[in-house]
Amino acid sequence: TLDMTRIESRYICDIRVDSCQALSSLCPVLLSQGAGLKWASPVLSSLIQMLKIQSEASSTDVILTIQTDALQGIVSLAECEALRTRIVDEFMPHLSKLYEHENDHVSDAATQVCLALGFNTAEMGARWDAYHLGDKYVFTRAFLIQTMVREEIRKRLNEVWTLPLTSVI
């Protein structure tokens, strides 16, 4: 029965790796087609969940492969602004742990996620705080939205007041 348990365990690990690789390879395709965008959110949730579960397990080759593949999928999904916000909100503390991972492949993949989210390498220094970076992202996004609204108001006021003012002058 011990051999049977090992075989079952190996089979389950193979299924996890294959599932993660399949989801990860779908990510660029989901964003390239408008119809696939509705599936991007559940795929992101699955990848994040896999990483959260795997981060608590001991590092084996299977776990490292799953972590690297899932992070590569998240890099692709980070191109979508709505998903980028979810990644920051739901995954930053876990991402910081993976960024500092002892395995170079996992750490490099986590770095790529951080860069895709718009953070630079100086912000991700030796002792970066995931919550601080998350707050910075939210503030930067709010400032961008505020700037866009301000510009739209300027355009509308210009349209509304240009004609009446030119007739007076």
Coordinates of C-alpha atoms in Angstrom, one line a residue:
T1 CA 0.0 0.0 0.0
L2 CA 3.0 2.4 0.5
D3 CA 3.9 2.0 -3.2
M4 CA 0.3 2.7 -4.2
T5 CA 0.2 5.8 -2.0
R6 CA 3.4 7.1 -3.7
I7 CA 1.9 6.4 -7.2
E8 CA -1.3 8.2 -6.3
S9 CA 0.7 11.1 -4.8
R10 CA 2.9 11.4 -7.9
Y11 CA -0.2 11.2 -10.2
I12 CA -1.9 14.1 -8.2
C13 CA 1.3 16.1 -8.5
D14 CA 1.4 15.5 -12.3
I15 CA -2.2 16.7 -12.6
R16 CA -1.4 19.9 -10.6
V17 CA 1.6 20.7 -12.7
D18 CA -0.2 20.0 -16.0
S19 CA -3.2 22.1 -14.8
C20 CA -1.0 25.0 -13.8
Q21 CA 0.9 24.9 -17.1
A22 CA -2.4 24.8 -19.1
L23 CA -3.8 27.7 -17.2
S24 CA -0.6 29.6 -17.5
S25 CA -0.3 29.1 -21.2
L26 CA -3.9 30.3 -21.7
C27 CA -3.3 33.6 -20.0
P28 CA -1.8 35.5 -23.0
V29 CA -4.6 34.1 -25.3
L30 CA -7.3 35.2 -22.9
L31 CA -6.2 38.8 -23.0
S32 CA -5.7 38.8 -26.8
Q33 CA -9.3 38.1 -27.6
G34 CA -12.3 40.1 -26.2
A35 CA -14.3 37.0 -25.6
G36 CA -11.6 35.4 -23.5
L37 CA -11.5 38.3 -21.1
K38 CA -14.5 37.0 -19.1
W39 CA -12.4 33.9 -18.4
A40 CA -9.3 35.8 -17.3
S41 CA -10.7 36.6 -13.9
P42 CA -11.4 32.9 -12.9
V43 CA -8.0 31.9 -14.3
L44 CA -6.3 34.5 -12.2
S45 CA -8.2 33.3 -9.1
S46 CA -7.1 29.8 -9.8
L47 CA -3.5 30.7 -10.2
I48 CA -3.5 32.9 -7.1
Q49 CA -5.1 30.1 -5.1
M50 CA -2.5 27.6 -6.4
L51 CA 0.3 29.9 -5.3
K52 CA -1.2 30.5 -1.9
I53 CA -1.5 26.8 -1.3
Q54 CA 1.9 25.9 -2.7
S55 CA 3.7 28.7 -0.7
E56 CA 2.9 26.8 2.5
A57 CA 4.3 23.5 1.3
S58 CA 7.9 22.5 1.4
S59 CA 9.9 23.3 -1.8
T60 CA 10.1 20.3 -4.1
D61 CA 10.7 20.3 -7.8
V62 CA 6.9 20.0 -8.4
I63 CA 6.1 22.9 -6.1
L64 CA 8.8 25.1 -7.7
T65 CA 7.5 24.2 -11.2
I66 CA 3.9 25.1 -10.1
Q67 CA 5.0 28.4 -8.5
T68 CA 7.1 29.4 -11.6
D69 CA 4.3 28.5 -14.1
A70 CA 1.6 30.3 -12.1
L71 CA 3.7 33.4 -11.7
Q72 CA 4.4 33.5 -15.5
G73 CA 0.6 33.3 -16.1
I74 CA 0.0 36.2 -13.7
V75 CA 2.7 38.2 -15.6
S76 CA 0.5 37.9 -18.7
L77 CA -2.7 38.7 -16.8
A78 CA -1.1 41.8 -15.2
E79 CA -1.4 43.6 -18.6
C80 CA -5.2 44.0 -17.9
E81 CA -5.8 47.0 -15.6
A82 CA -8.8 45.5 -13.8
L83 CA -6.8 42.3 -13.1
R84 CA -3.8 44.3 -12.1
T85 CA -5.8 45.8 -9.3
R86 CA -7.0 42.4 -8.1
I87 CA -3.4 41.1 -8.1
V88 CA -2.3 43.9 -5.9
D89 CA -5.3 43.6 -3.6
E90 CA -5.3 39.8 -3.2
F91 CA -1.7 38.7 -3.7
M92 CA 0.9 41.3 -2.7
P93 CA 1.9 39.7 0.7
H94 CA 2.3 36.3 -1.0
L95 CA 4.2 37.9 -3.9
S96 CA 6.7 39.5 -1.5
K97 CA 7.5 36.0 -0.1
L98 CA 7.9 34.6 -3.6
Y99 CA 10.1 37.6 -4.5
E100 CA 12.5 36.7 -1.7
H101 CA 12.3 33.0 -2.5
E102 CA 15.6 31.0 -2.4
N103 CA 15.0 29.5 -5.8
D104 CA 16.1 31.8 -8.6
H105 CA 13.4 30.7 -11.1
V106 CA 10.6 31.5 -8.6
S107 CA 12.2 34.7 -7.5
D108 CA 12.8 35.9 -11.1
A109 CA 9.2 35.1 -12.0
A110 CA 8.0 37.0 -9.0
T111 CA 10.2 40.0 -10.1
Q112 CA 8.5 39.8 -13.5
V113 CA 5.1 40.1 -11.9
C114 CA 6.2 43.1 -9.9
L115 CA 7.6 44.8 -13.0
A116 CA 4.3 44.0 -14.9
L117 CA 2.4 45.7 -12.1
G118 CA 4.5 48.8 -12.6
F119 CA 6.9 48.6 -9.7
N120 CA 10.5 49.3 -10.4
T121 CA 13.5 47.4 -8.9
A122 CA 14.3 50.2 -6.5
E123 CA 10.9 49.9 -4.9
M124 CA 11.4 46.2 -4.5
G125 CA 14.6 46.5 -2.6
A126 CA 15.9 44.2 0.0
R127 CA 13.2 44.8 2.7
W128 CA 10.2 46.0 0.8
D129 CA 6.8 46.1 2.4
A130 CA 4.0 44.6 0.3
Y131 CA 1.3 46.7 2.0
H132 CA 3.3 49.9 1.3
L133 CA 3.7 49.0 -2.4
G134 CA 0.0 48.1 -2.5
D135 CA -0.9 51.5 -1.1
K136 CA 1.4 53.2 -3.5
Y137 CA -0.3 51.4 -6.4
V138 CA -3.7 52.5 -5.2
F139 CA -2.7 56.1 -4.7
T140 CA -1.0 56.3 -8.1
R141 CA -4.0 54.8 -9.7
A142 CA -6.3 57.3 -7.9
F143 CA -4.1 60.2 -8.9
L144 CA -4.2 59.0 -12.5
I145 CA -8.0 58.8 -12.5
Q146 CA -8.2 62.2 -10.9
T147 CA -6.0 63.7 -13.5
M148 CA -8.1 62.1 -16.3
V149 CA -11.3 63.5 -14.8
R150 CA -9.8 66.9 -14.4
E151 CA -8.7 66.9 -18.1
E152 CA -12.2 65.8 -19.2
I153 CA -13.8 68.6 -17.1
R154 CA -11.5 71.1 -18.8
K155 CA -12.5 69.8 -22.2
R156 CA -16.2 70.0 -21.4
L157 CA -15.9 73.5 -19.9
N158 CA -14.0 74.6 -22.9
E159 CA -16.7 73.3 -25.3
V160 CA -19.5 74.8 -23.2
W161 CA -18.0 78.2 -22.7
T162 CA -16.1 78.8 -25.9
L163 CA -19.0 79.7 -28.1
P164 CA -20.8 82.1 -25.5
L165 CA -17.5 83.8 -24.7
T166 CA -16.6 84.3 -28.4
S167 CA -20.0 86.0 -29.1
V168 CA -19.5 88.4 -26.2
I169 CA -15.9 89.4 -27.2

